[in-house]
Short mmCIF file of C-alpha atoms and ligand atoms in Angstrom, two decimals:
data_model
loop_
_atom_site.label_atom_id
_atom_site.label_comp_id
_atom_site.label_asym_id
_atom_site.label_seq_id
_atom_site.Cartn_x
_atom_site.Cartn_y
_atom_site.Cartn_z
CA UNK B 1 140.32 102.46 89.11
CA UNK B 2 143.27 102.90 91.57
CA UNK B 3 141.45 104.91 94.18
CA UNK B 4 141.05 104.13 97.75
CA UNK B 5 138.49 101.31 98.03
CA UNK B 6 135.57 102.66 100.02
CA UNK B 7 134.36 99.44 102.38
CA UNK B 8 131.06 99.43 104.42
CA UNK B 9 131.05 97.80 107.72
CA UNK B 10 128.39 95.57 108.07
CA UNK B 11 126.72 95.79 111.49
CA UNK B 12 125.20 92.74 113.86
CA UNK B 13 122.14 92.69 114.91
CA UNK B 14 123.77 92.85 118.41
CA UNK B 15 125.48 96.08 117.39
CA UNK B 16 122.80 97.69 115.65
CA UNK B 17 120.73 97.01 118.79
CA UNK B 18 123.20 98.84 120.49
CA UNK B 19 123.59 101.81 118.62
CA UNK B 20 119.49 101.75 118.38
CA UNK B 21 119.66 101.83 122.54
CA UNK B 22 122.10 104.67 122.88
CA UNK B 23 120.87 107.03 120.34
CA UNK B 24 117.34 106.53 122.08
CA UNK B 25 119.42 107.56 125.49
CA UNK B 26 120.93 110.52 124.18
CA UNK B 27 117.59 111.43 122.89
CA UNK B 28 115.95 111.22 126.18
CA UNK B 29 118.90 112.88 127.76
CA UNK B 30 118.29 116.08 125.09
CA UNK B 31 114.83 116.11 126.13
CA UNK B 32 115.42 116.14 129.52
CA UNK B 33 118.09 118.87 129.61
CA UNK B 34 116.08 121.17 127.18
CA UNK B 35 113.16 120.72 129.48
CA UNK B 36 114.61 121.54 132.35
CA UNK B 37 116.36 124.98 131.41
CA UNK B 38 112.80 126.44 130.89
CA UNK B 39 111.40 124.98 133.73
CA UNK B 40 113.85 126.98 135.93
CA UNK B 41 113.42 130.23 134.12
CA UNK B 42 109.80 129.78 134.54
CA UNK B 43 109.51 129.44 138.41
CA UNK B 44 112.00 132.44 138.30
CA UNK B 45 109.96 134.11 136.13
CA UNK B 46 106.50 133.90 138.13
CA UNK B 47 107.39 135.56 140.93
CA UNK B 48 108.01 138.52 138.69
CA UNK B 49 105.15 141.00 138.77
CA UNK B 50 103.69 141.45 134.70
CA UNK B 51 102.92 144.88 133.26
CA UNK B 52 101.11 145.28 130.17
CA UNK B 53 101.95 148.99 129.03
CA UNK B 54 100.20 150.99 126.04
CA UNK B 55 102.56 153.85 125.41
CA UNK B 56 101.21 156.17 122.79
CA UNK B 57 103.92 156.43 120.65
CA UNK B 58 107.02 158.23 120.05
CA UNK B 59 105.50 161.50 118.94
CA UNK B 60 108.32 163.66 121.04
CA UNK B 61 111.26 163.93 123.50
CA UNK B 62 108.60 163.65 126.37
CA UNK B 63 107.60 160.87 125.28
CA UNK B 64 110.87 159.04 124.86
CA UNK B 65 111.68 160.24 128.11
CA UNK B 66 108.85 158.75 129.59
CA UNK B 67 109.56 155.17 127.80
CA UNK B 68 113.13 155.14 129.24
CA UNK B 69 111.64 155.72 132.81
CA UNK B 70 108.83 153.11 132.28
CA UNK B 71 111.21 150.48 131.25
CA UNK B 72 113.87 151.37 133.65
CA UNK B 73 111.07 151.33 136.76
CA UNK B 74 109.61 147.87 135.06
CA UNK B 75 112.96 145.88 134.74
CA UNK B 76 113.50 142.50 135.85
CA UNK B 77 115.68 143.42 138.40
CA UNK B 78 113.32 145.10 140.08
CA UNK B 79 110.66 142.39 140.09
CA UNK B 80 108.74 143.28 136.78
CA UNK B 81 108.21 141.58 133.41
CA UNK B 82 107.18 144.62 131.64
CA UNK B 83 105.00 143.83 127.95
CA UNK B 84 105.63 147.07 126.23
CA UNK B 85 103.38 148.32 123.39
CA UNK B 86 103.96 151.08 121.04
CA UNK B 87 100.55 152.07 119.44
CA UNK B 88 102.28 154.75 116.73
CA UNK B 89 99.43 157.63 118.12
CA UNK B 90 96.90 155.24 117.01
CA UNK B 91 93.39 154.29 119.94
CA UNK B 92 92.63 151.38 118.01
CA UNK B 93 96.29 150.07 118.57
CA UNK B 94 96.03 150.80 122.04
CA UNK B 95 92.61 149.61 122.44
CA UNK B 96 94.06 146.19 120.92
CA UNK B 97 97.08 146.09 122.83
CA UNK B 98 94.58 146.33 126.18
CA UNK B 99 92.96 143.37 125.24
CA UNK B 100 96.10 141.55 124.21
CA UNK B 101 97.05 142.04 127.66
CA UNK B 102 93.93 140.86 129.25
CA UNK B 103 94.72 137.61 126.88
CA UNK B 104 97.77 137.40 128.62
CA UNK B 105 96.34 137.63 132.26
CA UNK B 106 98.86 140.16 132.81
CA UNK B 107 98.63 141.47 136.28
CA UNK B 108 98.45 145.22 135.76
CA UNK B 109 97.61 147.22 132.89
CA UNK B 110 99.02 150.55 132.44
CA UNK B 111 97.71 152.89 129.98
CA UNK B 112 99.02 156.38 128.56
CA UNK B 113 96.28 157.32 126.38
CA UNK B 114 95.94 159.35 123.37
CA UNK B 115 93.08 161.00 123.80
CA UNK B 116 90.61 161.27 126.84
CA UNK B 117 87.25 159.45 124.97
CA UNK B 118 86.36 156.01 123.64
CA UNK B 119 87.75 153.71 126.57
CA UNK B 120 84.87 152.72 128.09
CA UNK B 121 84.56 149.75 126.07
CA UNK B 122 87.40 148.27 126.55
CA UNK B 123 88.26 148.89 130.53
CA UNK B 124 84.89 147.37 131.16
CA UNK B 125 86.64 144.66 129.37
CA UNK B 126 89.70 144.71 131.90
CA UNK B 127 87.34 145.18 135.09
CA UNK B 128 85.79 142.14 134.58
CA UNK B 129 88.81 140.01 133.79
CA UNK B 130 89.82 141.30 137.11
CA UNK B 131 92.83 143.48 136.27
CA UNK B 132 93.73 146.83 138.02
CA UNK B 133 94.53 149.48 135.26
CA UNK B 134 96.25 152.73 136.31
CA UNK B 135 96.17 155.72 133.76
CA UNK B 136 99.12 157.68 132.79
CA UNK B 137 100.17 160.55 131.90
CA UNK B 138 97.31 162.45 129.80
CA UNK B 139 93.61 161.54 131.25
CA UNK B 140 90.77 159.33 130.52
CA UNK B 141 86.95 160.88 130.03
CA UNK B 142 84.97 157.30 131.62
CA UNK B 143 81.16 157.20 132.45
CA UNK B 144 82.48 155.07 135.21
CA UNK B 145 85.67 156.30 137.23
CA UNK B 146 85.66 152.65 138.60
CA UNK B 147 87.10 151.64 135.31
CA UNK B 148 90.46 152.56 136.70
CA UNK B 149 92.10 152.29 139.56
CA UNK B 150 94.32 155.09 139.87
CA UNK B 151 95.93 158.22 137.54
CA UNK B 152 99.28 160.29 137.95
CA UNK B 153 100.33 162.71 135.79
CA UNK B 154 100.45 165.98 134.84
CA UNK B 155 97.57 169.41 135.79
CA UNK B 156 97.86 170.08 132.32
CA UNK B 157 95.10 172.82 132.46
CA UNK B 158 97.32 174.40 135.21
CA UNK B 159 100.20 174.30 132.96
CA UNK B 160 97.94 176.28 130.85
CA UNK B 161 96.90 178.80 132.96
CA UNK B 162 100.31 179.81 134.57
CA UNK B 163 101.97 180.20 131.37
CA UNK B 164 99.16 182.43 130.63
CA UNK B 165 99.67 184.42 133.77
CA UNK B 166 103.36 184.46 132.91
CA UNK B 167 102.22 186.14 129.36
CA UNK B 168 99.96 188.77 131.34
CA UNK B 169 103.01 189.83 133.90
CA UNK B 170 105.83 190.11 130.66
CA UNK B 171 104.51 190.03 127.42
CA UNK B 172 103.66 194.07 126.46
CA UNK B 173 100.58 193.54 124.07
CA UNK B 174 99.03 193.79 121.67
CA UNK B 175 99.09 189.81 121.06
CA UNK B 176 99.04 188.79 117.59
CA UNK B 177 99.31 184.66 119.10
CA UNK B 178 100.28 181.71 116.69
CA UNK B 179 98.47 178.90 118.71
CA UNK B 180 100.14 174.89 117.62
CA UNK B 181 98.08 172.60 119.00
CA UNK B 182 98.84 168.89 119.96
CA UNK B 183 96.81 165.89 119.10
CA UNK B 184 93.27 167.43 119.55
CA UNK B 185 91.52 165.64 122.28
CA UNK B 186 94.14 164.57 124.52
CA UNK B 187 94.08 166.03 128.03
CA UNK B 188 97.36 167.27 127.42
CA UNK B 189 96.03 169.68 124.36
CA UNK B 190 92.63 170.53 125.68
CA UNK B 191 94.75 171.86 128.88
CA UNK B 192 96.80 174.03 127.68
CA UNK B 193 94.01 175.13 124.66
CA UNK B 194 91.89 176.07 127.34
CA UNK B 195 94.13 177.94 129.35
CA UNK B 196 94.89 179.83 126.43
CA UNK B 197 91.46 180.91 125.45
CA UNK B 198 90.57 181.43 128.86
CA UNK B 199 93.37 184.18 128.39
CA UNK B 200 92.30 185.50 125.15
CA UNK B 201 88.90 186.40 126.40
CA UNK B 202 90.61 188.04 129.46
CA UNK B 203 92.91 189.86 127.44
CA UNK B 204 91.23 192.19 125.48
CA UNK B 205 94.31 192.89 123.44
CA UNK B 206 95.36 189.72 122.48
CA UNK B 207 94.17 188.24 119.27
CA UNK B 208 94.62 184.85 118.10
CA UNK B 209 95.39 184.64 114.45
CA UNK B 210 96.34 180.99 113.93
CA UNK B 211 95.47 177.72 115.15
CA UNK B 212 96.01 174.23 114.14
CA UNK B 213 96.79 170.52 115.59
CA UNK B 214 100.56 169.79 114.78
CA UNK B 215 99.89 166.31 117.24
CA UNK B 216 102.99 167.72 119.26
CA UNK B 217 105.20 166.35 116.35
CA UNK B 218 108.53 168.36 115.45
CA UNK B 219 107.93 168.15 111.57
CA UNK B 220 104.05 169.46 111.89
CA UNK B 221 105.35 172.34 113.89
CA UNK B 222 108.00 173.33 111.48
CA UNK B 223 104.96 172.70 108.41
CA UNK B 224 102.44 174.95 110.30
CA UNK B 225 104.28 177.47 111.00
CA UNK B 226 106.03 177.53 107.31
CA UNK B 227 101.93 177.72 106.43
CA UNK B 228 102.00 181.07 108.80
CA UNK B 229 105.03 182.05 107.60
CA UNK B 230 103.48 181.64 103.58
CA UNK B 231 100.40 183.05 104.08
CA UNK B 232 101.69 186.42 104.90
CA UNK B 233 100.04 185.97 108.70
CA UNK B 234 101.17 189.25 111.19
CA UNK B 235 102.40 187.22 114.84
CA UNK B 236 104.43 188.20 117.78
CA UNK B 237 103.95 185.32 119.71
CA UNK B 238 103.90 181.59 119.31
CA UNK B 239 101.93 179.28 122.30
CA UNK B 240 103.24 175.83 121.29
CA UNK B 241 101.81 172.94 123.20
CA UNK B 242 105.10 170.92 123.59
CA UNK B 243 108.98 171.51 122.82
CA UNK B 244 109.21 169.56 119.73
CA UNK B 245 106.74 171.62 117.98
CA UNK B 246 108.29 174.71 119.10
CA UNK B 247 111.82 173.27 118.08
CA UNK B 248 109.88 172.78 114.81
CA UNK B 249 108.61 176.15 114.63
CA UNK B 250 112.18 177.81 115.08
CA UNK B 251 113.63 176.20 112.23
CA UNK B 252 110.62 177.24 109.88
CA UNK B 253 111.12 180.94 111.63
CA UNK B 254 115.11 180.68 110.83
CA UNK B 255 114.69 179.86 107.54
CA UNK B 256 112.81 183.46 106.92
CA UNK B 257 115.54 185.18 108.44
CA UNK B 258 113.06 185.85 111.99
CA UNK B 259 114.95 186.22 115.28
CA UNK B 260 113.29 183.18 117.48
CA UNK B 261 112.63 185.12 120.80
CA UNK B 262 113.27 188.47 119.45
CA UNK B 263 111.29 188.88 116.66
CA UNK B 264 108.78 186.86 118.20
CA UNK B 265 108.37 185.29 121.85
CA UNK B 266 107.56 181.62 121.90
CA UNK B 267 105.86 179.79 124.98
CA UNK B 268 106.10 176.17 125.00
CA UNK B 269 105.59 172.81 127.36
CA UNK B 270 107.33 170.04 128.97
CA UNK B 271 110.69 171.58 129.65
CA UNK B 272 113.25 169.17 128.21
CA UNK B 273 116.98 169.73 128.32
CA UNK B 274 117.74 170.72 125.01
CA UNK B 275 114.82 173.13 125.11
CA UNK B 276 115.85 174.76 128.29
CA UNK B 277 119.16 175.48 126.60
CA UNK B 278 117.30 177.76 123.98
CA UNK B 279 115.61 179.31 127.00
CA UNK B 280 119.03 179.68 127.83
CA UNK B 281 120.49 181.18 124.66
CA UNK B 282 117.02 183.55 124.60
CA UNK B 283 115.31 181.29 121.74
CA UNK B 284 112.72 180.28 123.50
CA UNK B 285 110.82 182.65 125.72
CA UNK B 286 109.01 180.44 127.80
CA UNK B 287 109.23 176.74 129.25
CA UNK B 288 106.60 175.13 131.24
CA UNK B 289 107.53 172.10 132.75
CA UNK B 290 105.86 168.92 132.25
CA UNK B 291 107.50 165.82 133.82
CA UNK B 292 107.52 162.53 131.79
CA UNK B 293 109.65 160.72 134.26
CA UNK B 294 106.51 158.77 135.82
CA UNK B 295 108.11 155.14 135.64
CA UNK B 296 108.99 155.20 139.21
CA UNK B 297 105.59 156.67 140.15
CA UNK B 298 103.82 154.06 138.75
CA UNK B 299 105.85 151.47 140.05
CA UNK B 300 104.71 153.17 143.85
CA UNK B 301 101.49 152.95 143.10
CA UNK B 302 101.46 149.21 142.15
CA UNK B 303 103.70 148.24 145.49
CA UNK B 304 100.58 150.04 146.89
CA UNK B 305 98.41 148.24 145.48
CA UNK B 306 100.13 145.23 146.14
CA UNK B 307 100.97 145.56 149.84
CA UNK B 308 96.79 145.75 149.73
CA UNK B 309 96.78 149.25 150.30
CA UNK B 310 94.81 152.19 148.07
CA UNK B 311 96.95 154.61 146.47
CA UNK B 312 94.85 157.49 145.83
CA UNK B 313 92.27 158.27 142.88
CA UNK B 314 94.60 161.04 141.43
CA UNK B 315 98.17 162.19 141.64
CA UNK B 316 99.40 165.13 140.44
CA UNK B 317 103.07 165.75 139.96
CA UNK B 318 104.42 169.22 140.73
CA UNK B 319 105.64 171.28 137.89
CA UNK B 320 106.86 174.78 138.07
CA UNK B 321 108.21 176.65 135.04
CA UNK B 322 111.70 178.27 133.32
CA UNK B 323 112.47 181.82 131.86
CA UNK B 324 115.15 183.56 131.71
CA UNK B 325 115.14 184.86 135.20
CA UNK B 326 115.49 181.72 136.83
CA UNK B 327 117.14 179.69 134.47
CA UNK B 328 120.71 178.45 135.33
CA UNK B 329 123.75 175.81 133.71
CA UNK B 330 123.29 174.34 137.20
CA UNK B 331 119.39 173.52 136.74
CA UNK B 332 119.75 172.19 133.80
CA UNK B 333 122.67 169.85 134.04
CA UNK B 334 120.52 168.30 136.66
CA UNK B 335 117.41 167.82 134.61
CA UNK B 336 116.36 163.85 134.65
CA UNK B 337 115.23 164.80 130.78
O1 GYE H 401 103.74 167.46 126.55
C1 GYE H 401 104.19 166.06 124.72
C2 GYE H 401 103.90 164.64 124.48
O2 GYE H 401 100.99 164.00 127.24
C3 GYE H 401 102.06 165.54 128.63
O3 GYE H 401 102.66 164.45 125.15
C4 GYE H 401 102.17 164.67 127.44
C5 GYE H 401 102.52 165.40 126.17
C6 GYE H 401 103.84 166.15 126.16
O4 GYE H 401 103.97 164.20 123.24
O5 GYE H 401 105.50 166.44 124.42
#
């Protein structure tokens, strides 16, 4: 063998003590530092106020919208750790979420719930740990009203009624109505469902000839009204409870060679910008507006509540809504949504 001859040092005792003492050092110096980062990132981080939020889902544009504004209102910047939960339309995910959040000793709990029922349970289980909850968006049916401290939202039952009015003052009947419904139970749907009927037993000459729960989803509007559209079903008029479903329904309409406002006149909710467009270009007949941009709203009420004040029990946000009267480029390029 001509290779290099490898040699190992052989250490002292003295030596090896030495390297023994130094590695120990630069041990206790990496513990130190690594503690230390945290620690300052934690004090910073208490003073920051900690939301728990159940969001329902991402069923719709609305309801994108309304994430954006929660998580913009909540950011750290303004003094909020927010602990965002999606529960994909689903109580039980929301109902587990909650009491994650109660886990977590957050300091509010803000919930946008699916339906109105079945909370009782679990914002009995917040009261007692002692944390305010403020409701969102759609409404909560409680045997108690103490189990939460505040609401703001929409008058979704108002929304209802004046886009029935609307249909009274400029739809010539008869009115053969194609009724898509959102996820039945919500405050949101039973609104608008019972503004509706309310208007059907007014109106003598309106009939409704279809209605089914397309849980305010794009896809289930296009498949109900393709399930219409199959089954041979005589319509002038489609009442759909949000834009999505409505977008849904103009694509299935499309597809049969029907004239979306033309043909047929189609009333929908919430307002967003693309739909106001096709109230715009005549597609859409209707648009009542329904404002998901609550993030800031909430935030007031929890500086309320934190300054020691009480905000009040209910807050409703003022919604008007958009046909092709009143409609301009300028309106909408101003839209928040
Ligand atoms: O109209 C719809 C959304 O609860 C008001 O939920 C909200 C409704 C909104 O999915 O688009």
């Amino acid at each position: 063998m001509n290779g290099k001859m490898v040699r190992f040092k052989c250490f002292s005792e003295i030596e090896l003590k030495s390297i023994f003492l130094i590695s120990c050092l630069l041990f206790l110096v990496l513990i130190l530092t690594s503690c230390s980062a945290p620690q300052k990132t934690g004090s910073e981080e208490s003073d920051l106020i900690v939301v728990g939020f159940s969001q329902v889902g991402s069923e719709s544009d609305w309801r994108e919208a309304n994430t954006v504004s929660m998580v913009e209102a909540f950011s750290v910047e303004n003094g909020y750790r927010l602990i965002f939960d999606d529960a994909q339309q689903k109580q039980e995910k929301q109902i587990t979420a909650i009491r994650n959040f109660i886990n977590q000793e957050v300091d509010y709990i803000v919930l946008a719930p699916i339906t109105m029922e079945g909370w009782d349970t679990v914002l009995t289980e917040a009261k007692a740990a002692g944390i305010p909850v403020i409701i969102v968006d759609r409404m909560v049916d409680t045997n108690d009203p103490d189990l939460f401290t505040c609401w703001v939202g929409s008058d979704t039952r108002r929304e209802g009624d004046i886009a029935v009015k609307w249909m009274e003052e400029n739809l010539a009947g008869p009115l053969r109505i194609v009724h898509l419904q959102g996820n039945i139970g919500s405050s949101a749907q039973a609104g608008r469902t019972d503004g509706l009927e309310a208007g059907l037993k007014e109106n003598k000459d309106w009939t409704l000839v279809f209605q089914a729960p397309g849980d305010f989803v794009q896809a289930k509007g296009q498949e109900l009204m393709e399930e219409v559209l199959s089954e041979g079903i005589d319509f002038n008029v489609i009442y759909a409870e949000n834009d999505n479903m409505a977008y849904g329904a103009i694509d299935a309409l499309k597809e049969h060679g029907i004239v979306p406002g033309k043909d047929v006149k189609i009333i929908s909710f919430d307002a967003a910008h693309d739909a106001l467009n096709l109230v715009l270009s005549g597609e859409l007949t209707l648009d009542v507006e329904c404002n998901p941009l609550h993030g800031p709203r909430v935030r007031s009420l929890i500086e309320q509540l934190e300054r020691g004040e009480t905000p009040e029990k209910f807050t409703y946000v003022d919604e008007v809504l958009f046909d092709a009267s009143n409609l301009t480029e300028e309106i909408i390029a101003q839209r928040g949504y």
